[in-house]
Amino acid sequence: MPCEECENGKVKWGKTGSCEYDTIAECEEANKDYYNEMKTTKIVELVINEDNEEIAIDCISLVSDPAIEENMVYMSKAKNNLTLAKVDKEKRELIAPALIPDKNIYRYDADTDSDYYVYFSKETVKQCAYNFLKSNNHHKATYQHQDRVAGVLTVESWIVEDPKRDKSTLYGYELKKGTWMVKMKIQNEMLWNKIKDGDIKGLSIEGYFTSKYQEMQNAKPTNEQILAALNEIIRENQIK
């Protein structure tokens, strides 16, 4: 979560920081402890395991502390809340990012007592979004990554292609290209009340991933790749 330039020319720390610094150097100095920790902490790119591609994204969880640090916008007729063109008391929906590309997400490994960060590339985010629908998981959801809940349905899913013109901007979001957005209908009364009360603030994915390095290590070469490697060895010996 490094320092980023704001539209007004100022600089902020991370996505949720205030635009209070004049330069990136000033921002990094003010947050040097956290910044130095990030530079020395392991950062791992996660990819979809080819053996588990169909269950890469098993479901979406409604949580109080979303890892991607973007709160959702809920849709209702309540005063000062955003509303869709046709929304009634029986039709309750929320809009939120499910996954943001190239964003460092903090993780802790209890086995090694170590901190690290993970992130997803734009290509992996798009693959996750497609596989989620392909596997017919739009009806699956959990609460706080624990209990499976009924009455939650993903009714729209899309990838942000143009951050300035994407419809996510209608709900107050400023998200980077490649973000996976979802719209969910909430018919579960308990969850809807928690959303309105602010107890649920966003979404978090549940899936099966592996590190890009590990996936490359486990990849089995094809016959064509083996033949090409042998031909390369033969050519090198002939040159010598």
XYZ file of C-alpha atoms in Angstrom:
240
model
C 0.000 0.000 0.000
C 2.560 2.653 -1.120
C 2.061 6.384 -1.474
C -0.156 7.457 -4.365
C -0.813 10.757 -6.101
C -4.280 12.294 -5.715
C -6.203 14.073 -8.441
C -5.543 17.434 -6.762
C -1.769 16.920 -6.951
C -1.366 15.960 -3.312
C -0.178 12.538 -2.146
C -1.925 9.992 0.078
C -0.847 6.817 1.875
C -2.700 3.900 0.323
C -6.220 3.817 -1.077
C -7.941 5.056 2.068
C -5.441 7.693 3.187
C -5.993 11.448 3.171
C -4.478 13.635 0.451
C -2.296 15.501 2.953
C 1.283 15.230 1.671
C 2.992 17.466 -0.887
C 5.382 14.848 -2.267
C 5.761 11.058 -2.355
C 9.026 11.432 -0.421
C 7.202 13.282 2.353
C 4.518 10.596 2.444
C 7.071 7.779 2.629
C 9.010 9.555 5.391
C 5.857 10.005 7.470
C 5.052 6.323 7.067
C 8.615 5.005 6.922
C 8.172 2.300 9.557
C 5.284 0.706 7.727
C 6.883 1.336 4.330
C 10.179 -0.307 5.332
C 8.254 -3.269 6.714
C 6.489 -3.678 3.373
C 9.777 -3.570 1.454
C 11.295 -6.339 3.562
C 8.172 -8.489 3.839
C 7.661 -11.285 1.336
C 5.188 -10.480 -1.448
C 3.670 -13.439 -3.289
C 1.669 -13.421 -6.509
C -1.234 -15.846 -6.293
C -2.548 -17.685 -9.333
C -5.243 -20.253 -9.957
C -4.080 -23.806 -9.490
C -4.712 -25.614 -12.765
C -5.871 -28.727 -10.890
C -8.514 -26.685 -9.020
C -9.500 -24.239 -11.752
C -13.221 -24.976 -11.502
C -13.297 -24.235 -7.767
C -10.825 -21.356 -7.782
C -13.507 -19.041 -6.375
C -15.828 -21.195 -4.317
C -17.970 -18.359 -2.955
C -18.016 -14.745 -1.782
C -18.135 -13.893 1.916
C -19.770 -10.864 3.515
C -17.340 -9.595 6.136
C -16.820 -6.823 8.655
C -13.184 -6.276 7.656
C -12.639 -6.790 3.911
C -9.028 -7.575 2.998
C -9.124 -5.344 -0.076
C -10.098 -2.315 2.039
C -12.982 -1.125 -0.093
C -16.372 -0.841 1.546
C -19.500 -1.749 -0.333
C -22.409 0.525 -1.195
C -25.816 -0.771 -0.248
C -28.925 0.146 -2.158
C -32.160 1.075 -0.409
C -34.755 3.834 -0.202
C -33.314 5.145 3.057
C -32.504 8.868 3.098
C -29.019 9.825 1.862
C -28.368 6.358 0.432
C -27.813 5.747 -3.258
C -30.784 4.204 -5.037
C -31.294 2.405 -8.299
C -33.948 3.423 -10.766
C -36.422 0.844 -9.491
C -35.859 -0.304 -5.935
C -38.523 -1.305 -3.471
C -38.467 -2.738 0.029
C -38.322 -6.283 -1.313
C -35.462 -5.572 -3.718
C -32.286 -4.913 -1.730
C -28.928 -4.851 -3.504
C -25.316 -3.959 -2.834
C -22.411 -3.062 -5.102
C -18.833 -3.920 -4.126
C -15.436 -4.905 -5.525
C -14.768 -8.617 -5.080
C -11.108 -8.428 -6.093
C -8.725 -5.590 -6.988
C -5.660 -6.394 -9.133
C -2.082 -5.670 -8.047
C -3.183 -4.756 -4.523
C -1.106 -6.109 -1.655
C -3.252 -8.055 0.807
C -1.814 -8.750 4.247
C -1.584 -12.353 5.435
C -0.130 -14.107 8.467
C 1.332 -17.617 8.481
C 0.796 -19.140 11.926
C 3.022 -22.128 11.108
C 6.093 -19.957 10.569
C 4.963 -16.959 12.650
C 5.651 -14.657 9.705
C 3.864 -11.835 7.887
C 3.571 -11.608 4.142
C 1.503 -10.063 1.357
C -0.279 -11.596 -1.597
C -1.645 -10.034 -4.748
C -3.480 -11.000 -7.948
C -2.644 -9.841 -11.472
C -5.304 -8.418 -13.795
C -5.274 -11.675 -15.747
C -5.883 -13.765 -12.617
C -8.654 -11.440 -11.402
C -10.448 -11.787 -14.732
C -9.973 -15.555 -14.640
C -11.472 -15.645 -11.127
C -14.513 -13.646 -12.226
C -15.146 -15.858 -15.233
C -14.679 -19.114 -13.338
C -16.992 -17.925 -10.563
C -19.900 -17.728 -12.998
C -18.774 -20.670 -15.104
C -18.910 -22.880 -11.994
C -22.407 -21.592 -11.163
C -21.275 -20.201 -7.803
C -23.366 -17.026 -8.009
C -25.729 -18.425 -5.384
C -22.983 -19.263 -2.866
C -22.089 -16.935 0.007
C -20.813 -17.097 3.570
C -20.791 -14.781 6.557
C -17.366 -13.926 8.024
C -15.823 -16.861 6.101
C -17.653 -19.283 8.385
C -21.277 -20.236 7.955
C -22.872 -20.695 4.550
C -25.850 -18.308 4.296
C -29.003 -18.399 2.208
C -30.743 -15.467 0.602
C -27.654 -13.972 -1.090
C -27.418 -13.987 -4.881
C -24.836 -12.429 -7.182
C -26.946 -10.881 -9.934
C -24.228 -8.957 -11.809
C -20.496 -9.447 -12.316
C -18.170 -7.335 -14.428
C -14.563 -6.236 -14.911
C -13.718 -2.520 -14.789
C -12.296 -1.702 -18.231
C -12.422 2.111 -18.090
C -12.102 3.418 -14.497
C -13.464 6.860 -15.369
C -16.508 5.655 -17.318
C -17.296 2.407 -15.535
C -20.690 2.257 -13.834
C -18.969 1.648 -10.493
C -18.290 5.405 -10.457
C -22.040 5.965 -10.122
C -21.761 4.503 -6.637
C -18.772 6.601 -5.561
C -15.978 4.130 -6.316
C -12.607 5.072 -7.816
C -11.126 1.701 -8.741
C -8.276 0.658 -10.983
C -8.641 -1.057 -14.332
C -9.162 -4.784 -14.024
C -11.148 -4.692 -10.768
C -13.812 -7.388 -10.426
C -17.128 -5.819 -9.395
C -20.297 -7.597 -8.289
C -23.876 -6.665 -7.521
C -25.573 -8.869 -4.930
C -29.209 -9.157 -3.969
C -29.671 -9.603 -0.221
C -32.866 -11.324 0.805
C -31.447 -12.556 4.097
C -32.978 -10.307 6.767
C -30.181 -10.832 9.304
C -27.455 -9.948 6.813
C -29.344 -6.956 5.447
C -29.723 -5.518 8.940
C -25.993 -6.003 9.570
C -25.235 -4.193 6.306
C -27.476 -1.269 7.255
C -25.975 -1.129 10.759
C -22.445 -1.066 9.341
C -21.435 -4.405 10.857
C -20.770 -5.806 7.370
C -18.543 -3.500 5.353
C -17.419 -5.442 2.313
C -16.696 -8.667 0.502
C -13.924 -11.214 0.607
C -13.395 -14.112 -1.780
C -12.988 -17.747 -0.817
C -10.994 -19.923 -3.161
C -8.053 -22.199 -3.854
C -4.848 -20.582 -5.069
C -1.149 -21.262 -5.273
C 1.877 -19.032 -5.653
C 2.987 -18.310 -9.203
C 6.449 -19.641 -8.375
C 5.030 -22.909 -7.032
C 2.784 -23.308 -10.067
C 5.774 -22.890 -12.346
C 7.753 -25.423 -10.315
C 4.912 -27.963 -10.502
C 4.203 -27.433 -14.185
C 4.839 -30.546 -16.263
C 6.578 -29.855 -19.584
C 4.754 -30.898 -22.731
C 6.267 -33.239 -25.311
C 6.835 -30.245 -27.572
C 8.717 -28.392 -24.815
C 10.886 -31.457 -24.088
C 11.678 -31.888 -27.800
C 12.532 -28.202 -28.153
C 14.863 -28.411 -25.142
C 16.627 -31.479 -26.590
C 17.046 -29.764 -29.961
C 18.523 -26.746 -28.186
C 21.056 -28.954 -26.370
C 22.005 -30.661 -29.655
C 22.496 -27.295 -31.392
C 24.672 -26.016 -28.554
C 26.876 -29.153 -28.724
C 27.189 -28.830 -32.497
C 28.286 -25.217 -32.138
C 30.959 -26.186 -29.623
